[in-house]
Amino acid sequence: MAAMWRVLGAGATTIATVASALALQVPAAGAQPAQPQPSPPGLGPAGTATVHGDAASTDTMPGRGPGVNPAIVSGLTGATCSTVFIGSDDMPVALCTSYIGMNPPTPAAPTVKLFHPDTAEVLAEVQLAKGALLGGVYGYLDDRDRVVVADGNRRLLAVGHERTPEGPWRMTVEVLADLSAAVPEGDAITGLMPAFDGRVWFATSGGVVGTVRTAGGGGGENFDDDDNDHTPRFLTLPAGEKISNGFTVRPGGASVITTRALYEIDTAADGTPTIRWRHGYDVGPGRKPGLLAYGSGTTPTYFGPGNGLIAITDDTEHPDLIVLRQSDGTEVCRMPAFATTLRPDSAAADGVLISGPAASENSILAHPASGDADTTALVLVNTYGFEYPPFAVDGPAVPAGAPYIGGMTRVDVSLDGAGAGADAACSRKWTNTSRTASLPKLTTGDRQIHAMAYGPAAGQSALGSLPEPLPGQEILDHGLAQKVGPVFVTSTDVETGHEVMRTFVGHAPLDEPMELTGTLASRGDAPGVLWQPTMTRMLRIGPA
């Protein structure tokens, strides 16, 4: 098995034209330098310390992508790693879940794994107490290169790494807080983020949102070690509303989306959360195939002047993109989230349509538009029809299944120059049909979007020199938790929506991307290194 993985990794080939190669190396004309998002004290390096890139959940990071002809090195993980972080020491560390039994796959206890920065070999790992699936997904890296994560015993942990006197690496575990007073038995912590006041935000799948001052650090530089009150402060959202996505933080508060509404939450002086406003959204008849729960699949994204705007999608039959003011929850613009054959009136000038229904389980990527300080580009990815493992979803899908068509789209949000309190206009700039299968990340140095992707679906035209879909592909693409066929790493120009790089990395189901979250280690003006997990491997994609 290990030999086969080496063959798959060593056989990488790049499909790109000379023009694409040149395009990847040159930023778009007129591009404006992106202003870095404010970062809470205690958070690790910009771009690589959170699931969604930064505290505002923009899924952007500094530096450049892996280049047009990246080398691929891989290591077997013995698990599926949901999220990768990179600290100030350049050591990749991941939150992973191993499996016992395969019919159906059953999640075992989560682990934190440390990887060699050159070979992707697992150097050390530690197993945590078993909890809910998302307890091993959402966490962050603090400014001491420790993974802050919750375990199944409702404790907040800081998992670090260090060399032993003999030379090998080992993991360290420190308990930062006991959250059992706020988290009911049977509930699970699904969201974590440092607060701007030195505390730590947490959220649970059952609808508890709170903050805690941690013991021994883990929050920020404002932590007062003489303050021995580590009691969590929390509120419980209305019954029946679950939290299945991450949340987004700002100075003084956070934005939390449940399966029925978006909440803007402030904090009192002692850290107690208080609801400033609630914005309910419409839902369809049940959980869509390609979403994890019955409700919106988007983590809220802050953007615009002073992060004064918030972007989400609703959960109607044909979901809308909704942009609201952070100050009061009023809508500033709304439009169909995707241009589809069912909503052809929403097509961009390119006329490209996604075939059939569309919806998104991914957060919305946000980055200032090129050459226009008053416009932000939002990028949404269609996950409708993507089949997650049975243990990961909340209830049956309606309909029970659908082909995974994919597709990505850019919507520009333009203000009138008066700031986040001004009126805004939403307009679609492009749509493509790339079958993205991981959480995309945008690098600001080259304005490229990087992700894993499948080949074309049945009925789609092959992209460039890619092979046509396999015979019977419509069966393979419908109703299987893991696809069958080639898997690629791709880079897409955010200005045009066109792929500028597509490199073969392996075959699903063994290299199924599973909508997992990678990260990208910046090397300044040189190509960076993309760290991307698949179902069985950790991939190091970039210059040697």
XYZ file of C-alpha atoms in Angstrom:
544
model
C 0.000 0.000 0.000
C 2.774 2.470 0.920
C 4.542 1.729 -2.363
C 1.362 2.487 -4.276
C 1.054 5.879 -2.576
C 4.643 6.718 -3.515
C 3.893 5.861 -7.125
C 0.771 8.026 -7.157
C 2.610 10.961 -5.642
C 5.667 10.651 -7.885
C 3.541 10.405 -11.024
C 2.201 13.952 -10.794
C 1.760 15.714 -14.139
C 0.847 19.304 -14.786
C -1.796 20.417 -17.279
C -1.163 24.056 -18.031
C -0.335 26.200 -21.021
C 2.666 28.506 -21.237
C 0.308 31.450 -21.076
C -1.236 30.086 -17.885
C 2.182 29.627 -16.372
C 3.039 33.235 -17.046
C -0.318 34.384 -15.701
C 0.272 32.564 -12.427
C 3.491 34.455 -11.785
C 2.152 37.968 -12.428
C -0.444 39.685 -10.203
C -3.448 41.125 -11.979
C -2.947 44.610 -13.360
C -4.083 47.302 -10.987
C -4.277 44.940 -8.025
C -4.413 46.768 -4.726
C -2.473 45.463 -1.725
C -4.918 43.776 0.628
C -5.206 45.230 4.109
C -4.521 42.497 6.665
C -7.462 41.500 8.817
C -7.224 42.440 12.514
C -6.015 39.482 14.530
C -6.981 38.675 18.130
C -4.101 38.630 20.621
C -2.900 35.100 21.162
C -3.669 33.883 17.630
C -0.873 32.309 15.588
C 0.503 33.394 12.184
C -1.784 35.199 9.734
C -3.476 32.840 7.312
C -2.349 29.524 8.791
C -3.725 29.576 12.350
C -7.467 29.116 11.759
C -9.773 26.924 9.683
C -10.879 29.910 7.589
C -7.589 31.799 7.347
C -8.312 34.633 9.783
C -10.713 35.769 12.489
C -13.041 37.271 9.836
C -13.327 33.891 8.021
C -12.263 35.322 4.647
C -10.295 32.164 3.687
C -7.412 34.326 2.477
C -3.747 34.215 3.382
C -0.555 36.081 2.481
C 1.938 34.890 -0.102
C 1.581 32.982 -3.355
C 0.280 29.604 -4.453
C 2.358 26.465 -5.165
C 3.290 27.487 -8.728
C 2.562 25.970 -12.128
C 4.577 22.766 -11.781
C 4.563 21.888 -8.084
C 6.355 18.881 -6.677
C 4.186 16.561 -4.603
C 5.446 14.760 -1.517
C 3.110 12.794 0.712
C 2.915 10.846 3.934
C 0.366 8.290 5.079
C -1.628 9.636 7.999
C -3.445 6.588 9.348
C -6.413 8.934 9.681
C -8.353 11.639 7.904
C -7.054 15.076 8.845
C -9.734 17.750 8.738
C -7.621 20.870 9.261
C -3.942 21.806 8.950
C -2.152 24.643 10.766
C 1.393 26.004 10.393
C 3.056 27.854 13.238
C 5.926 30.286 13.545
C 8.309 27.309 13.593
C 7.072 26.227 10.094
C 5.966 22.838 11.461
C 2.624 21.581 10.046
C 0.220 20.203 12.635
C -3.248 18.796 11.953
C -6.504 17.818 13.622
C -7.289 14.263 12.498
C -9.827 11.486 13.037
C -8.998 7.802 12.675
C -11.580 5.145 11.837
C -12.612 1.748 13.170
C -14.811 -0.346 10.955
C -15.671 0.630 7.404
C -19.318 -0.400 6.961
C -20.197 2.303 7.710
C -17.010 4.179 8.646
C -17.068 4.915 12.386
C -15.138 7.823 13.864
C -12.717 6.995 16.630
C -11.036 9.408 18.998
C -9.532 12.545 17.407
C -5.777 13.004 17.307
C -3.386 15.901 16.812
C -0.511 15.010 14.481
C 2.807 16.754 13.795
C 4.327 16.441 10.300
C 7.846 16.788 8.916
C 7.960 20.053 6.914
C 9.862 18.435 4.013
C 8.715 14.814 3.852
C 5.132 15.004 5.265
C 6.036 12.114 7.580
C 4.129 11.937 10.879
C 6.652 12.864 13.578
C 4.458 12.649 16.671
C 0.804 12.460 17.661
C -1.483 12.444 20.657
C -4.977 11.016 21.020
C -7.721 13.096 22.640
C -10.864 11.992 24.445
C -13.552 11.075 21.936
C -16.333 13.581 21.305
C -18.470 14.732 18.384
C -17.031 14.847 14.870
C -16.742 18.629 14.737
C -14.866 18.601 18.026
C -11.934 17.403 15.952
C -12.500 19.922 13.166
C -12.692 23.388 14.641
C -9.758 24.686 16.622
C -6.972 27.193 16.128
C -3.237 27.624 16.545
C -2.146 30.004 19.287
C 0.925 32.240 19.357
C 2.924 29.483 21.087
C 2.380 27.110 18.136
C -0.104 25.054 20.156
C -3.362 23.686 18.772
C -6.244 24.867 20.949
C -9.021 22.271 20.693
C -11.802 20.793 22.801
C -11.929 17.123 23.736
C -14.841 14.807 24.457
C -14.626 15.576 28.178
C -15.639 19.191 27.472
C -12.181 20.497 28.318
C -10.276 23.164 26.414
C -6.789 21.921 25.623
C -3.563 23.377 24.242
C -1.630 20.694 22.343
C 1.994 21.609 21.669
C 5.066 19.850 20.322
C 8.696 19.729 21.374
C 11.860 17.738 20.808
C 12.864 15.228 23.450
C 16.423 15.270 24.838
C 17.045 12.140 22.763
C 15.997 13.900 19.554
C 12.529 12.634 18.513
C 9.475 14.877 18.700
C 6.699 14.503 21.249
C 3.332 16.157 21.885
C 2.418 18.068 25.032
C -1.086 18.640 26.405
C -2.174 21.399 28.805
C -5.716 21.841 30.116
C -6.753 25.470 29.658
C -10.324 25.373 30.942
C -13.145 23.102 32.054
C -16.258 24.007 30.053
C -18.594 21.401 31.554
C -20.474 24.093 33.503
C -21.569 25.623 30.187
C -21.743 22.580 27.910
C -24.496 20.065 28.777
C -23.766 16.358 28.887
C -24.159 14.965 25.386
C -23.492 18.315 23.696
C -20.188 18.972 21.931
C -17.931 21.973 21.375
C -17.817 22.712 17.646
C -16.298 26.188 17.417
C -13.289 27.886 19.031
C -11.594 31.217 18.433
C -9.565 33.626 20.588
C -11.419 36.780 21.590
C -9.968 40.255 21.181
C -10.052 40.774 24.970
C -7.826 37.778 25.770
C -10.604 35.294 26.442
C -11.578 32.384 24.170
C -14.904 32.091 22.339
C -16.578 28.686 22.150
C -19.799 27.346 20.634
C -21.559 23.976 20.776
C -23.683 22.010 18.351
C -26.622 22.386 20.754
C -26.597 26.191 20.571
C -24.470 27.311 23.534
C -22.228 30.326 22.845
C -19.758 31.530 25.448
C -16.359 32.869 26.444
C -13.829 31.729 29.021
C -10.682 33.154 30.539
C -8.164 30.359 30.342
C -5.655 29.121 32.881
C -2.050 29.232 31.721
C -2.620 31.217 28.540
C -4.292 30.096 25.321
C -6.106 33.373 24.929
C -4.217 36.590 24.325
C -1.629 38.910 25.768
C -4.340 40.597 27.846
C -4.633 37.441 29.931
C -4.181 38.303 33.593
C -2.626 35.355 35.398
C -3.736 36.867 38.718
C -7.377 36.561 37.652
C -8.403 33.133 38.924
C -11.994 33.342 37.703
C -12.032 30.800 34.875
C -15.795 30.288 34.971
C -17.254 30.186 31.453
C -19.808 32.898 30.628
C -22.422 31.783 28.143
C -25.894 32.038 26.664
C -28.107 29.395 25.047
C -29.748 30.167 21.723
C -33.410 29.219 21.083
C -34.337 25.555 21.297
C -34.167 23.709 18.010
C -31.407 25.880 16.560
C -28.158 23.983 16.124
C -24.697 25.268 15.271
C -23.076 23.181 12.536
C -20.589 25.770 11.209
C -17.707 27.757 12.609
C -18.115 31.314 13.790
C -16.392 34.614 13.172
C -15.013 37.081 15.721
C -14.346 40.828 15.883
C -13.357 43.252 18.649
C -16.164 43.087 21.219
C -18.120 40.235 19.736
C -18.782 37.467 17.240
C -21.075 36.395 14.430
C -22.743 33.000 14.827
C -25.006 31.215 12.361
C -27.405 28.490 13.427
C -29.559 26.184 11.355
C -32.237 28.893 11.322
C -30.735 32.358 11.939
C -27.677 34.599 11.995
C -26.791 36.241 15.324
C -24.528 39.182 16.049
C -23.335 38.731 19.620
C -21.564 41.261 21.844
C -19.848 40.677 25.194
C -20.300 42.366 28.530
C -17.303 43.486 30.582
C -17.123 40.085 32.320
C -17.250 38.207 28.991
C -20.944 37.276 29.123
C -22.368 37.103 25.565
C -25.410 39.226 24.739
C -27.466 39.129 21.532
C -27.474 42.441 19.636
C -29.652 41.207 16.783
C -31.045 38.065 15.164
C -31.669 37.696 11.427
C -33.755 34.646 10.554
C -33.438 33.126 7.098
C -35.634 30.882 4.966
C -35.098 27.129 4.708
C -36.234 24.424 2.320
C -37.982 21.120 3.076
C -34.944 19.361 4.589
C -31.182 18.872 4.562
C -29.872 19.233 1.037
C -27.478 16.600 -0.322
C -24.079 18.258 -0.074
C -24.827 20.047 3.203
C -24.027 18.684 6.656
C -27.197 19.931 8.350
C -30.664 21.304 7.663
C -29.890 25.010 7.346
C -27.260 27.346 5.954
C -23.874 25.774 5.325
C -21.856 28.999 5.393
C -19.739 30.271 8.246
C -20.391 34.062 8.434
C -17.745 36.139 6.626
C -16.886 39.681 7.770
C -15.678 42.074 5.075
C -15.833 45.669 3.861
C -14.737 48.864 5.645
C -14.112 48.063 9.286
C -15.482 44.559 8.633
C -18.878 46.252 8.731
C -20.606 43.749 6.417
C -21.443 40.053 6.817
C -22.057 37.519 4.025
C -24.021 34.238 4.338
C -26.330 32.125 2.220
C -29.829 31.051 3.234
C -31.264 27.537 2.794
C -34.146 27.972 0.348
C -34.685 25.662 -2.628
C -32.461 27.983 -4.660
C -30.313 29.694 -1.994
C -29.647 33.428 -1.968
C -26.444 35.214 -1.063
C -27.339 37.698 1.676
C -25.162 40.644 2.719
C -26.050 42.397 5.997
C -24.746 45.287 8.053
C -22.848 44.149 11.089
C -24.193 47.122 13.056
C -27.914 46.345 12.891
C -28.528 43.285 10.702
C -30.242 45.131 7.883
C -29.797 43.683 4.407
C -27.758 45.719 1.941
C -28.058 43.316 -0.993
C -29.422 39.897 -1.893
C -29.218 37.809 -5.063
C -29.156 34.142 -6.135
C -26.034 32.569 -4.673
C -25.339 30.673 -7.921
C -26.133 31.035 -11.605
C -27.812 27.736 -12.484
C -29.912 26.271 -15.266
C -32.821 26.684 -12.840
C -32.008 30.396 -12.367
C -30.501 31.400 -15.739
C -31.468 35.055 -15.210
C -28.591 35.290 -12.693
C -25.815 34.429 -15.140
C -22.729 36.616 -15.404
C -21.671 38.114 -18.723
C -19.802 34.862 -19.428
C -23.154 33.052 -19.646
C -21.837 30.014 -17.723
C -24.501 28.118 -15.741
C -24.254 25.317 -13.167
C -26.467 22.412 -14.178
C -29.318 21.822 -11.732
C -29.622 22.870 -8.060
C -26.763 24.506 -6.160
C -25.953 25.177 -2.491
C -22.835 25.605 -0.367
C -21.404 23.988 2.746
C -18.245 26.125 2.483
C -17.610 29.553 3.935
C -17.648 32.494 1.519
C -14.232 33.690 0.432
C -13.775 37.487 0.535
C -11.020 39.669 -0.916
C -10.839 43.314 -2.098
C -11.494 43.584 -5.822
C -8.615 44.568 -8.071
C -8.327 48.324 -8.607
C -11.519 49.236 -6.694
C -11.261 50.067 -3.011
C -15.075 50.121 -2.656
C -15.673 46.622 -4.042
C -15.153 43.217 -2.420
C -15.064 39.992 -4.393
C -16.995 37.136 -2.763
C -16.368 33.606 -4.059
C -18.868 30.809 -3.393
C -18.413 27.088 -4.066
C -21.305 24.765 -4.947
C -21.257 21.553 -2.877
C -24.774 20.358 -3.795
C -24.710 16.576 -4.206
C -21.392 16.040 -2.422
C -21.757 12.905 -0.301
C -20.270 13.076 3.186
C -19.680 9.968 5.312
C -22.921 8.927 7.070
C -21.651 9.749 10.572
C -20.896 13.349 9.555
C -24.399 14.465 8.566
C -27.427 15.426 10.647
C -30.431 13.549 9.302
C -31.475 12.282 5.859
C -31.075 14.415 2.749
C -33.997 15.783 0.714
C -33.733 14.508 -1.979
C -31.806 11.460 -0.836
C -28.975 12.107 -3.308
C -27.867 14.002 -6.383
C -24.911 14.013 -8.794
C -21.998 16.175 -7.693
C -21.758 18.824 -10.420
C -19.616 21.389 -8.586
C -19.040 24.924 -9.798
C -17.633 28.141 -8.370
C -18.848 31.726 -8.750
C -17.704 35.264 -7.950
C -20.099 37.987 -6.804
C -18.859 41.557 -6.381
C -20.296 43.705 -3.585
C -19.851 47.401 -4.393
C -20.374 50.217 -1.909
C -21.025 53.818 -2.890
C -17.906 55.039 -1.090
C -19.672 55.949 2.147
C -18.439 52.917 4.065
C -20.229 49.917 5.536
C -23.325 51.969 6.361
C -23.884 52.735 2.694
C -26.091 51.030 0.153
C -24.470 48.183 -1.739
C -24.998 46.435 -5.038
C -24.319 42.743 -5.739
C -23.359 41.650 -9.240
C -22.064 38.361 -10.588
C -18.695 38.518 -12.345
C -18.090 34.892 -13.401
C -19.059 31.258 -12.926
C -17.024 28.145 -13.668
C -17.756 24.408 -13.536
C -14.698 23.159 -11.647
C -15.660 20.268 -9.355
C -13.921 21.617 -6.268
C -13.726 19.079 -3.434
C -11.834 20.852 -0.621
C -12.189 24.162 1.187
C -10.567 26.707 -1.209
C -8.013 29.251 -0.025
C -6.938 32.456 -1.779
C -3.371 33.743 -1.655
C -3.203 37.522 -1.784
C 0.235 37.731 -3.449
C -0.999 36.273 -6.741
C -4.810 36.476 -6.295
C -5.163 32.749 -6.934
C -7.703 30.331 -5.420
C -6.240 26.925 -4.525
C -8.209 23.706 -3.971
C -8.507 20.016 -4.714
C -10.865 19.008 -7.516
C -12.202 16.057 -9.467
C -12.199 15.706 -13.230
C -15.308 16.721 -15.202
C -18.652 15.146 -14.336
C -20.731 13.097 -16.720
C -22.227 15.461 -19.288
C -19.516 18.111 -18.764
C -16.913 18.901 -21.381
C -13.378 17.928 -20.492
C -11.239 20.829 -19.257
C -8.245 21.498 -21.493
C -6.372 18.243 -22.045
C -8.120 16.328 -19.257
C -9.654 12.972 -20.185
C -13.373 12.736 -20.792
C -15.507 11.387 -17.906
C -15.257 7.635 -17.345
C -17.942 5.310 -18.746
C -20.659 5.059 -16.101
C -19.358 8.221 -14.386
C -22.917 9.363 -13.658
C -23.280 6.325 -11.373
C -19.929 6.907 -9.691
C -20.808 10.568 -9.112
C -24.207 9.900 -7.538
C -24.695 8.644 -4.025
C -21.165 7.560 -3.142
C -19.509 9.009 -0.045
C -16.185 8.735 -1.863
C -15.824 9.296 -5.594
C -13.878 7.101 -7.999
C -11.419 8.682 -10.394
C -8.522 11.135 -10.681
C -7.998 13.947 -8.174
C -6.133 17.177 -8.960
C -4.833 20.258 -7.204
C -5.950 23.423 -8.985
C -5.235 27.153 -8.969
C -7.881 29.560 -10.281
C -7.504 33.233 -11.212
C -9.917 35.175 -9.010
C -10.231 37.856 -11.703
C -11.472 35.554 -14.471
C -12.495 32.268 -12.826
C -10.196 30.409 -15.222
C -7.924 27.634 -14.010
C -4.245 28.454 -14.481
C -2.888 25.239 -12.998
C -4.201 21.685 -12.644
C -1.863 18.956 -11.356
C -2.706 15.294 -10.873
C -2.186 14.086 -7.290
C -3.877 10.681 -7.048
C -7.079 8.683 -7.350
C -10.238 8.657 -5.273
C -11.408 6.949 -3.161
C -7.946 6.640 -1.546
C -7.179 10.303 -2.210
C -10.762 11.497 -1.749
C -10.490 15.217 -0.725
C -13.661 14.990 1.442
C -14.021 18.819 1.542
C -11.066 18.887 3.964
C -9.201 22.082 4.868
C -5.622 22.686 3.829
C -3.357 25.669 4.357
C -0.506 27.335 2.520
C 2.912 28.211 3.905
C 4.007 31.536 2.435
C 7.494 31.996 0.983
C 7.113 35.678 0.205
C 7.358 36.391 -3.517
C 8.349 32.781 -4.269
C 5.791 29.984 -4.738
C 4.445 28.736 -1.422
C 3.745 25.229 -0.124
C 0.174 23.946 0.014
C -0.487 21.392 2.751
C -3.629 19.446 1.888
C -5.054 16.318 3.531
C -6.966 13.628 1.665
C -8.759 10.628 3.075
C -5.510 8.725 3.695
C -2.564 11.049 2.982
C -1.076 14.408 3.830
C 0.111 16.140 0.652
C 2.934 18.669 0.521
C 2.419 20.540 -2.765
C 4.987 23.102 -3.866
C 8.697 23.722 -4.364
C 11.075 21.203 -2.846
